[in-house]
XYZ file of C-alpha atoms in Angstrom:
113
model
C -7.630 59.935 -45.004
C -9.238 58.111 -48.152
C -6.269 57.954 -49.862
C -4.847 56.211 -46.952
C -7.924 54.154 -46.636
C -7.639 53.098 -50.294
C -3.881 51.888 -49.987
C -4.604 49.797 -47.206
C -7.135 48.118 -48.525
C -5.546 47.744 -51.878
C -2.409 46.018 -50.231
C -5.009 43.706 -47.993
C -6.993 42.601 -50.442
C -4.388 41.630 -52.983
C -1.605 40.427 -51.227
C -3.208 36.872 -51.979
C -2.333 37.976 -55.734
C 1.060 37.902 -55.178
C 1.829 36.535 -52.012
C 4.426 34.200 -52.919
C 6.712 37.264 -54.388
C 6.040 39.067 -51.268
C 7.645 36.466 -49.144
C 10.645 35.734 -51.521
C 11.371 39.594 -51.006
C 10.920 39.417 -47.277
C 13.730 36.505 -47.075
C 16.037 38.818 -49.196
C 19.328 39.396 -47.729
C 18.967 42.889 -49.270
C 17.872 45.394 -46.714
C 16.011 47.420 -49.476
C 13.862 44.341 -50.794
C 13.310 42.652 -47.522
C 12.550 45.916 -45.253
C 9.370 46.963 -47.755
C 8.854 42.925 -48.107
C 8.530 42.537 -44.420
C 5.902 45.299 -44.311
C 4.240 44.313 -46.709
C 3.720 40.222 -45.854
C 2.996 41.701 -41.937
C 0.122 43.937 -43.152
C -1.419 41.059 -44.876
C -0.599 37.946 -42.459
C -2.682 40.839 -40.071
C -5.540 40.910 -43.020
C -6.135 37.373 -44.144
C -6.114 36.332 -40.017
C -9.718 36.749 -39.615
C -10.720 35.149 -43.035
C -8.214 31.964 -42.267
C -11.052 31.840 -38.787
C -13.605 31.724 -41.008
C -12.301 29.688 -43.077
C -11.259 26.812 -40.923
C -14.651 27.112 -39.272
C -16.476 26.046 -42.109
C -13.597 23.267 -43.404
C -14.108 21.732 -40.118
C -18.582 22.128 -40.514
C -18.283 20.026 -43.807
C -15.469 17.934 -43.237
C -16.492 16.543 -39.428
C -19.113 15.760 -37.839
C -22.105 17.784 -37.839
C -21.406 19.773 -34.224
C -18.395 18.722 -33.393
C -16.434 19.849 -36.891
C -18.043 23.126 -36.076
C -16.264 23.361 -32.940
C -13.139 21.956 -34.136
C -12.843 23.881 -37.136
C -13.622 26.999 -34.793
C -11.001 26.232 -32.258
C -8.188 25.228 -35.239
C -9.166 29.003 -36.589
C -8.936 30.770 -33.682
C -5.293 29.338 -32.878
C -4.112 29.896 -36.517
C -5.679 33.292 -36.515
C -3.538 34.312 -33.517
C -0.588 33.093 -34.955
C -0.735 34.861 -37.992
C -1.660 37.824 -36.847
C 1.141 38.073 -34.395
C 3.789 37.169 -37.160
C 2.050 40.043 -38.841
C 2.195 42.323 -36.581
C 5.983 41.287 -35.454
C 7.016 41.489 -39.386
C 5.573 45.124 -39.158
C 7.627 45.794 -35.484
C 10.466 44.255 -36.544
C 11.299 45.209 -40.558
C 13.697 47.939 -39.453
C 16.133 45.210 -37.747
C 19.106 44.516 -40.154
C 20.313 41.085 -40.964
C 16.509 39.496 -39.301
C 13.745 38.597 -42.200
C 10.811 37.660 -39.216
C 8.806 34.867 -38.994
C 6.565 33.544 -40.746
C 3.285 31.639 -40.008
C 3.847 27.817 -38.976
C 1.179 26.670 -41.521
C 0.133 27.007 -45.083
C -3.032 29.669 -45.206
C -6.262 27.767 -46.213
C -6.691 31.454 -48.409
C -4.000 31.918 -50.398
C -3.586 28.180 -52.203
């Protein structure tokens, strides 16, 4: 269970260490590079999706206006959270399908710059 545990974490916490390779591998038209690529980029669209909330919550508190960036910033997070966790978790469903590299999030994560 804890060695489990400790891989997890290890691939959620640094994916944003080498993110960008990650995603060149899942676009591979090798099924051996992009199968373990697709896995890999799902697991941590689904672990930076909470963080990219947070993160647009308090863009949108020091950018805007005192309440109102608050709620904006809140309500921008909340959409882009849901749409990077479900390319996450479709990358994950879906490495196994030849010939189809997933989708990737619509927008550029505030995280991983």
């Amino acid at each position: 269970k804890y060695l489990i545990f400790a891989v997890v974490l290890s691939l959620v916490f640094c994916t944003p260490a080498f993110a960008i390779g990650i995603f060149e591998h899942a676009e591979s038209d090798q099924y051996g590079v992009k199968a373990p690529g697709m896995i890999v980029r799902g697991v941590g669209n689904v672990g930076i999706a909470v963080p990219e909330m947070i993160v647009h919550g308090y863009e949108g508190t020091v950018d805007g206006m005192p309440v109102l960036g608050t709620i904006q910033g809140i309500g921008e997070g909340t959409v882009w959270t849901l749409e990077r966790a479900f390319a996450g978790v479709w990358d994950v469903a879906t490495f196994w399908v030849p010939n189809y590299n997933g989708t990737t999030p619509t927008h550029e994560s505030e995280i991983i710059k």
